[in-house]
PDB file of C-alpha atoms in Angstrom:
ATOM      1  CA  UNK A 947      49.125 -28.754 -16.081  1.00  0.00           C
ATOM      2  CA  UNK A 948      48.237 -25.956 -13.640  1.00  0.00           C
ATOM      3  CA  UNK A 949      45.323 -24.060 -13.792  1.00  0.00           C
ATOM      4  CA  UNK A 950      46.082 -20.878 -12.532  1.00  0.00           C
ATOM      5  CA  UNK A 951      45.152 -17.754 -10.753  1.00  0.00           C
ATOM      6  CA  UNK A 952      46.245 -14.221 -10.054  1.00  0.00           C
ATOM      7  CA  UNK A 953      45.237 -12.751  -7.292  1.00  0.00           C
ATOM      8  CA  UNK A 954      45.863 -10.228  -4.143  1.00  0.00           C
ATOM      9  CA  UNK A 955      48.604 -12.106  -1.655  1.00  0.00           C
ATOM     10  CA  UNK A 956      46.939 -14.080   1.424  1.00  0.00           C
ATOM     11  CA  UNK A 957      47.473 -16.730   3.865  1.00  0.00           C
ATOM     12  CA  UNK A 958      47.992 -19.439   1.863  1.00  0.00           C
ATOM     13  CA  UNK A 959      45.818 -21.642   4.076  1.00  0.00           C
ATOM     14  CA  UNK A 960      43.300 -19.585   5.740  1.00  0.00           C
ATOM     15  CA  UNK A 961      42.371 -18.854   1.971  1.00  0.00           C
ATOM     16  CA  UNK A 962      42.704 -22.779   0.642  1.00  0.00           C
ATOM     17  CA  UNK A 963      41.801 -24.370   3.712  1.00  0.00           C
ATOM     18  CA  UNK A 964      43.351 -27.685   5.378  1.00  0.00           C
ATOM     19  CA  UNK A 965      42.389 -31.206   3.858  1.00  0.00           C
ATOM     20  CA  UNK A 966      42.043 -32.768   7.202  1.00  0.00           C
ATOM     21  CA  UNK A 967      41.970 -36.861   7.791  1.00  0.00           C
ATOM     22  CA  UNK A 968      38.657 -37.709  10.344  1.00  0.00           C
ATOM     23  CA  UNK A 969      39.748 -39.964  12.977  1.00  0.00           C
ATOM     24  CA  UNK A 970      38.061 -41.328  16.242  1.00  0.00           C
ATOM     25  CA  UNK A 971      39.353 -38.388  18.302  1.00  0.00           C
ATOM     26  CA  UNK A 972      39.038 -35.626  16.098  1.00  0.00           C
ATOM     27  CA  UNK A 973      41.675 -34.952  12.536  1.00  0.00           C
ATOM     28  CA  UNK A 974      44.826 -34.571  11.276  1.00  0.00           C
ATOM     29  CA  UNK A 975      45.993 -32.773   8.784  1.00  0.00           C
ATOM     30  CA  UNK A 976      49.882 -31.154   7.495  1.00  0.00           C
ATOM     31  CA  UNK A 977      50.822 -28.481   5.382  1.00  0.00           C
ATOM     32  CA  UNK A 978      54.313 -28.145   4.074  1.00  0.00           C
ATOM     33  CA  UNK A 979      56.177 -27.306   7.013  1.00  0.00           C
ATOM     34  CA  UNK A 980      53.937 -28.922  10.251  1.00  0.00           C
ATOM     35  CA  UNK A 981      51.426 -31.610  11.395  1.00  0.00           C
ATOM     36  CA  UNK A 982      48.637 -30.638  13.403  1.00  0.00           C
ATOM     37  CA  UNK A 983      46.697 -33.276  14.937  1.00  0.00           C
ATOM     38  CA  UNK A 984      43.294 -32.024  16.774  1.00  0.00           C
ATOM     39  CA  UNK A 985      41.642 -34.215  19.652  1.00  0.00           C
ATOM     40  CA  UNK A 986      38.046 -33.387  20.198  1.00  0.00           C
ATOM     41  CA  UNK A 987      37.752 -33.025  24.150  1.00  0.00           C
ATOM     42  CA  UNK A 988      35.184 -33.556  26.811  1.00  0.00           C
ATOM     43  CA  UNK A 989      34.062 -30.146  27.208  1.00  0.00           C
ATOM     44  CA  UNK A 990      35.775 -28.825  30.472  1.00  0.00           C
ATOM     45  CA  UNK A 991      38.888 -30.778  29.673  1.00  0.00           C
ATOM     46  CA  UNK A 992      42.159 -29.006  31.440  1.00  0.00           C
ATOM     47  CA  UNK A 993      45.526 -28.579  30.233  1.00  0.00           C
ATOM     48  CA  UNK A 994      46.813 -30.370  33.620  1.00  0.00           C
ATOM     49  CA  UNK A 995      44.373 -33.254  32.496  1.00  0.00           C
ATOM     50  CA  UNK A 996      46.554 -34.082  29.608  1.00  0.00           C
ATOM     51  CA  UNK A 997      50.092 -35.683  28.980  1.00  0.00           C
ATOM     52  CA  UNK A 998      51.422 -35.077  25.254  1.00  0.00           C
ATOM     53  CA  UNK A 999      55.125 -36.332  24.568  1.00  0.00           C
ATOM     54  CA  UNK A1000      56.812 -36.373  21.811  1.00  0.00           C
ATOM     55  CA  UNK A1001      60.571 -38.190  22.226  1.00  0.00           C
ATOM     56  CA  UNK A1002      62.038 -38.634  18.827  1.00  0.00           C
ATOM     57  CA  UNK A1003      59.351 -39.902  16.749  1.00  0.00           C
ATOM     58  CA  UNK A1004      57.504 -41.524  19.188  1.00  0.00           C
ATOM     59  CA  UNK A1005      54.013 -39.282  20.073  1.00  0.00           C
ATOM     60  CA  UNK A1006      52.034 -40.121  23.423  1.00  0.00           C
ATOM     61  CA  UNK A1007      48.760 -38.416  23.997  1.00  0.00           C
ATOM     62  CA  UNK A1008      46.505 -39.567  27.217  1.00  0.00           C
ATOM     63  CA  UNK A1009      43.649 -37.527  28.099  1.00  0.00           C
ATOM     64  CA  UNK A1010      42.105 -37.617  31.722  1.00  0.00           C
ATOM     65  CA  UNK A1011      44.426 -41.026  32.176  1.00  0.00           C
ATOM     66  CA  UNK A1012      43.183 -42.466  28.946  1.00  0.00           C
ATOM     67  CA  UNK A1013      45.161 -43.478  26.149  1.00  0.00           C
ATOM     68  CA  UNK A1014      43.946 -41.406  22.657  1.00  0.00           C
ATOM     69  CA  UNK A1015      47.499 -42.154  20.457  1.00  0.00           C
ATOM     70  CA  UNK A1016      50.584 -43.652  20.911  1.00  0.00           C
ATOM     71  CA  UNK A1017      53.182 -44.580  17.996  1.00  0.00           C
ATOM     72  CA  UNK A1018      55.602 -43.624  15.636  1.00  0.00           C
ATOM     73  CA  UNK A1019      55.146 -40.458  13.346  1.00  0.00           C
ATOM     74  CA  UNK A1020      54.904 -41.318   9.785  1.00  0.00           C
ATOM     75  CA  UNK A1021      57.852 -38.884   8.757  1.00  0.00           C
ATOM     76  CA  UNK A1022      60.575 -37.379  10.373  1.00  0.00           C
ATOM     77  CA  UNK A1023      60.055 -34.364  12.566  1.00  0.00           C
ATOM     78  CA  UNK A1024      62.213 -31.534  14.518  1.00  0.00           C
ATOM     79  CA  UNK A1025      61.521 -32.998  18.028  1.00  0.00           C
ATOM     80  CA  UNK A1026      62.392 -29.649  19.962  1.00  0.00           C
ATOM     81  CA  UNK A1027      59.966 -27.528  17.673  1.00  0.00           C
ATOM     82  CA  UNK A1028      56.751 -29.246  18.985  1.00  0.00           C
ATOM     83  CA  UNK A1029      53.465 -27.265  21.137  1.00  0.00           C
ATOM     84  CA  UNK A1030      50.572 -28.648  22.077  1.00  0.00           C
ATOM     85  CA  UNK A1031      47.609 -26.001  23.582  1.00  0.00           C
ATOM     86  CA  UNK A1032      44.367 -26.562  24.596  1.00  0.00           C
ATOM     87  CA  UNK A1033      41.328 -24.623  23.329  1.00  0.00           C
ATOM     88  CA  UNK A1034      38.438 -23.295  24.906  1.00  0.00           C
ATOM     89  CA  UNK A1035      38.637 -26.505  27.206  1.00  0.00           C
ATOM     90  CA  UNK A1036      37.460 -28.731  24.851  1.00  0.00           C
ATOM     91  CA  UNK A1037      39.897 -29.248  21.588  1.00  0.00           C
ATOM     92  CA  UNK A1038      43.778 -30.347  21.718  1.00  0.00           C
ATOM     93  CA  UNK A1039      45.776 -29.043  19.422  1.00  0.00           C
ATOM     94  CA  UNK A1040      49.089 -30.519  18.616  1.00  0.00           C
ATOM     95  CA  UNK A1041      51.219 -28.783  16.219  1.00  0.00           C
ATOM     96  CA  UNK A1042      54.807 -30.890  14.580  1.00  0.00           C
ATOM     97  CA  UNK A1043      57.166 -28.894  12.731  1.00  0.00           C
ATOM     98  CA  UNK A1044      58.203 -31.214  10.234  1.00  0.00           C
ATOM     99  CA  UNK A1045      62.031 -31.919   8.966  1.00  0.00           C
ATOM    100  CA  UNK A1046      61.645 -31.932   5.506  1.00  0.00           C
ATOM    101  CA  UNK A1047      59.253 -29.182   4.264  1.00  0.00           C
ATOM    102  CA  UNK A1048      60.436 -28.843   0.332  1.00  0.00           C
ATOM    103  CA  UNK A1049      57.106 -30.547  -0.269  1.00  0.00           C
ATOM    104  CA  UNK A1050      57.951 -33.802  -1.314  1.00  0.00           C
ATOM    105  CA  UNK A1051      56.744 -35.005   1.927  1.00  0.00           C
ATOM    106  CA  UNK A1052      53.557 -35.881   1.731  1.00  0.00           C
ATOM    107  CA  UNK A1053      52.638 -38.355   4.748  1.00  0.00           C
ATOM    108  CA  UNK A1054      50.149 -40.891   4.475  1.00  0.00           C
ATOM    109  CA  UNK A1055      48.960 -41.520   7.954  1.00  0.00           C
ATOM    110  CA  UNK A1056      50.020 -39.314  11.125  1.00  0.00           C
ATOM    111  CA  UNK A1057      51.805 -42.513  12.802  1.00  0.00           C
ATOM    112  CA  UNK A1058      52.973 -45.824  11.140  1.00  0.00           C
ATOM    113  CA  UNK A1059      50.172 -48.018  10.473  1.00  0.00           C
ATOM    114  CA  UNK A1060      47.736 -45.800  12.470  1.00  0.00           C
ATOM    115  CA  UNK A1061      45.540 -43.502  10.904  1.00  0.00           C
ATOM    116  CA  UNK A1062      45.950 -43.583   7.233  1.00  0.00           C
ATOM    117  CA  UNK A1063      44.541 -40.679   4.861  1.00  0.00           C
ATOM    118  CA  UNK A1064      42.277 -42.604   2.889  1.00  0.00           C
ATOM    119  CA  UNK A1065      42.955 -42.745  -0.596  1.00  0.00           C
ATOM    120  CA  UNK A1066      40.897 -39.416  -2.116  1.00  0.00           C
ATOM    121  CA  UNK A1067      42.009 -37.850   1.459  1.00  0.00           C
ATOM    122  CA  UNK A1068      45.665 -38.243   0.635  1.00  0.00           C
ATOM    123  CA  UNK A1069      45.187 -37.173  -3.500  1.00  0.00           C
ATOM    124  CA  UNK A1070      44.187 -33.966  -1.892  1.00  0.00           C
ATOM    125  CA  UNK A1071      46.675 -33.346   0.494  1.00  0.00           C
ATOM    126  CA  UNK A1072      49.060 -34.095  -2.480  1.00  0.00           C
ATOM    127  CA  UNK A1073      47.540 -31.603  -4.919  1.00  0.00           C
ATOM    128  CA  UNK A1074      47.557 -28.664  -2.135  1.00  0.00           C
ATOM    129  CA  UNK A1075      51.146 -29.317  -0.988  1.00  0.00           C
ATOM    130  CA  UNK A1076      52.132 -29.077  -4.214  1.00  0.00           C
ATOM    131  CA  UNK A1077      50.142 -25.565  -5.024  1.00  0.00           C
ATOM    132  CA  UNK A1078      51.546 -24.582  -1.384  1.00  0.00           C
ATOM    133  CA  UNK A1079      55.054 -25.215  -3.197  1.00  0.00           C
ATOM    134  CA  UNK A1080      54.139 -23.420  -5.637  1.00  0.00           C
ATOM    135  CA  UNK A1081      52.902 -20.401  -3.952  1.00  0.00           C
ATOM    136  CA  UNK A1082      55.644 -20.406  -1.674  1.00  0.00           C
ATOM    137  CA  UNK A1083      58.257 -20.454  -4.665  1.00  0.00           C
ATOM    138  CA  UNK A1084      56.193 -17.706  -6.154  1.00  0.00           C
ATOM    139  CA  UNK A1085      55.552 -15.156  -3.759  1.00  0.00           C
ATOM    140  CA  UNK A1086      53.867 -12.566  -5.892  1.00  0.00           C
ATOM    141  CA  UNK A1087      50.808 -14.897  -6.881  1.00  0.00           C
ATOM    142  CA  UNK A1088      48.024 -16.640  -5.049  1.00  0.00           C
ATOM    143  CA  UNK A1089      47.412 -20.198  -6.041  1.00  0.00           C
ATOM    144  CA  UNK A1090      44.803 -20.757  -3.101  1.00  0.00           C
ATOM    145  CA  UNK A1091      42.100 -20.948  -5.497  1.00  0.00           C
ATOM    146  CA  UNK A1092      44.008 -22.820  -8.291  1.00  0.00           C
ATOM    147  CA  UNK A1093      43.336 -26.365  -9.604  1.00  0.00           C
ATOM    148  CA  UNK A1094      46.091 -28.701 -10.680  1.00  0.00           C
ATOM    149  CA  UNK A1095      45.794 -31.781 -12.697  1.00  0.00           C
ATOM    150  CA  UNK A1096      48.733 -34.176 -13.851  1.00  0.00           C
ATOM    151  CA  UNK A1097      52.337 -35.107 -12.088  1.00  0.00           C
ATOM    152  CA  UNK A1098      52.128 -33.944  -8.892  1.00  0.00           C
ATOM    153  CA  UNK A1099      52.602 -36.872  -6.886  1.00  0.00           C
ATOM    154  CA  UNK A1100      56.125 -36.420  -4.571  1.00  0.00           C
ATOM    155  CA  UNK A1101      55.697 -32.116  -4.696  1.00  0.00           C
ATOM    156  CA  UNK A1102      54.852 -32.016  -8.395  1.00  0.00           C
ATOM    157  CA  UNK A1103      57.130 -31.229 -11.013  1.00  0.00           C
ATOM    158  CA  UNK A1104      60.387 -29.224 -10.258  1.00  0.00           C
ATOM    159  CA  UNK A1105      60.930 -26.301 -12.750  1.00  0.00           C
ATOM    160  CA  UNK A1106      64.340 -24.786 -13.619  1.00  0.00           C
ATOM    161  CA  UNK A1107      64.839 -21.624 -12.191  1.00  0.00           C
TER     162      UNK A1107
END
């Protein structure tokens, strides 16, 4: 069942907002097409201070020589579409355009085994991947507002156009 609706078109996340996962550095978070990964930084923190790699599906982040994540992504990812930019010297931001982005690619951690969405955490980035489906497979409605209750586990149901 969705609960829905209409309303002027917008940014489907600026007016939703990002279900983020807390971590020790900072948060991750994904919408249907990326992965962004924010490390809080020592205020002053340079870009020439930092090493972020990404070969394959293997991500390395060190900070001022020390080590803040290194492992496999939890889903498959277009290695070549990958930025990473520092902001007002004192947040990383790494943005991961992932491969699949129909929306039945919900991950449950940002690297295997390394940290996982907790359960309510990864409900909710569920539900709003599936409304961003939704809104993207119905342009002329907003569903940043809307609720949605029932199957929506994997992208939610598929409808017959």
């Amino acid at each position: 069942i969705l609960n829905l609706c209409v309303a002027d078109m917008g940014d489907f996340d600026e007016k939703s907002g990002v279900i983020d996962c807390k971590t020790p550095w900072g948060c991750w978070y994904q919408t249907l097409d990326e992965v962004v990964a924010e490390v809080n930084l020592e205020p002053g923190t340079k870009a020439k201070e930092i090493k972020c790699k990404l070969t394959g599906k293997k991500l390395t982040t060190v900070v001022r020589g020390k080590e803040v994540m290194n492992g496999t992504l939890a889903g498959n990812v277009v290695t070549d579409d990958f930025i990473w930019t520092v902001e007002d010297h004192k947040l990383l931001r790494i943005v991961i355009t992932k491969s699949d982005r129909t929306g039945r690619s919900c991950w449950p951690s940002l690297l295997e085994g390394q940290y996982q969405a907790d359960p309510v955490v990864y409900d909710n980035m569920e539900k709003k991947m599936t409304l961003e489906r939704v809104q993207r497979e119905n342009p002329g409605m907003n569903f940043a507002d809307a609720n949605i209750t029932g199957d929506y586990y994997g992208g939610g149901p598929q409808l017959d156009n």
